Amino acid sequence: NAGVTQTPKFRILKIGQSMTLQCTQDMNHNYMYWYRQDPGMGLKLIYYSVGAGITDKGEVPNGYNVSRSTTEDFPLRLELAAPSQTSVYFCAMGSGTLSYEQYFGPGTRLTVT
Amino acid sequence: DAKTTQPPSMDCAEGRAANLPCNHSTISGNEYVYWYRQIHSQGPQYIIHGLKNNETNEMASLIITEDRKSSTLILPHATLRDTAVYYCIVRVNYGQNFVFGPGTRLSVLP
């Protein structure tokens, strides 16, 4: 099993462009998350989902949208990209057990110029 | 804001035990303490978690003080591949939000 897969690995966007970061998991976990990590900083939660059809905002949701039509996929949409969205984006999945540990994908490095 | 306090950096000699401290003085009774690490630019890797009792797995040991206000992650025989940023995390409330602070940058030296 691959765990969490993210595409693309790298992307450069121009200001105002839009894109979708893809995230897929093969463990049939209900819980999925999107984080961003700015240089030298910890991770901040953007959005999360506790199951298909259910999403909720995290700490820094502005400028992003998500959807969860299947258990496997949790895409993150950036509309009108801004330089402040330059970051590394990590998708994670969780088993949903009481202890809620999370397992992360390899990340997408996004630059907005 | 993160509910934990960690030293920004630590060094450890290869083959020796690495002891990484974490303070979480405002932890609630049912909140778990989690440890993750991030090697270079990879996604964070789950290491261990605990509630009250000490825990051990194939990667590390977690020692939680009796008052639960602090904990220590122990890597018993550190290797160069353990060089990473280590995050101590306390789950906020009972929701899904994990708060990653800046962590401790551990350098294992040959």
XYZ file of N, CA, C and O in Angstrom, chain B residues 2 6 16 24 26-27 29 34 36 40 43 49 58 63-66 73 75 77-79 84 87 91 95 105 110:
112
model
N 0.576 26.820 19.742
C 0.878 25.489 20.239
C 0.751 25.466 21.748
O 1.079 26.428 22.432
N 9.131 23.411 23.484
C 10.266 22.535 23.250
C 11.518 23.385 23.023
O 11.422 24.499 22.512
N 24.381 7.216 21.163
C 23.921 7.572 22.505
C 22.414 7.780 22.494
O 21.783 7.896 21.438
N 4.037 20.716 28.621
C 2.631 20.904 28.231
C 1.825 21.085 29.504
O 0.981 20.258 29.856
N -0.592 22.934 30.404
C -2.047 23.177 30.393
C -2.820 22.004 29.792
O -3.981 22.151 29.424
N -2.198 20.865 29.723
C -2.861 19.708 29.102
C -4.108 19.315 29.897
O -4.135 19.402 31.137
N -7.223 16.535 30.962
C -7.158 15.170 31.448
C -7.239 14.099 30.385
O -6.635 13.042 30.507
N 1.386 13.541 21.557
C 1.889 12.876 20.359
C 3.296 13.383 20.033
O 3.616 14.531 20.281
N 5.859 13.509 16.630
C 6.129 13.288 15.223
C 7.532 13.800 14.930
O 8.088 14.597 15.687
N 14.239 16.280 6.947
C 14.453 17.201 5.823
C 13.111 17.771 5.380
O 12.418 18.375 6.189
N 7.223 14.560 4.572
C 6.052 14.679 5.419
C 6.359 14.204 6.827
O 7.174 13.302 7.018
N 2.601 7.972 20.822
C 1.697 8.821 21.576
C 1.405 8.173 22.930
O 1.629 6.966 23.111
N 8.837 0.351 18.620
C 10.091 0.006 17.968
C 10.942 1.231 17.643
O 12.126 1.117 17.378
N 8.141 9.046 27.979
C 8.014 9.117 29.437
C 7.172 10.341 29.770
O 7.541 11.470 29.397
N 6.049 10.131 30.439
C 5.154 11.224 30.821
C 5.189 11.351 32.341
O 5.044 10.358 33.057
N 5.403 12.576 32.824
C 5.452 12.775 34.271
C 4.089 12.489 34.892
O 3.055 12.535 34.218
N 4.107 12.230 36.177
C 2.872 11.842 36.856
C 1.814 12.949 36.785
O 0.613 12.672 36.671
N 10.714 12.350 25.039
C 10.861 11.329 24.003
C 12.290 10.816 24.050
O 13.233 11.609 24.049
N 15.071 8.402 22.190
C 15.577 7.543 21.117
C 16.766 6.806 21.714
O 17.804 7.420 21.962
N 19.186 4.657 20.927
C 20.500 4.592 20.278
C 20.434 5.413 18.993
O 20.164 4.887 17.916
N 20.652 6.701 19.131
C 20.452 7.598 17.992
C 21.426 7.283 16.858
O 22.611 6.994 17.082
N 20.911 7.348 15.635
C 21.737 7.189 14.445
C 21.676 8.484 13.627
O 20.839 9.356 13.880
N 16.540 15.226 12.548
C 15.223 15.652 12.078
C 14.690 16.731 13.023
O 15.292 17.023 14.063
N 8.495 17.071 16.750
C 7.357 17.853 17.214
C 6.635 17.131 18.346
O 6.282 15.957 18.205
N -3.296 17.397 21.462
C -4.494 17.635 20.659
C -5.355 18.690 21.317
O -5.661 18.608 22.509
N -11.491 18.050 19.051
C -11.716 18.096 17.613
C -10.570 17.500 16.844
O -9.810 16.701 17.351
N 14.948 20.818 16.676
C 15.818 20.307 15.616
C 16.924 19.485 16.263
O 17.797 20.038 16.936
N 28.316 12.415 14.262
C 29.151 11.199 14.203
C 30.263 11.232 15.250
O 30.639 12.270 15.755
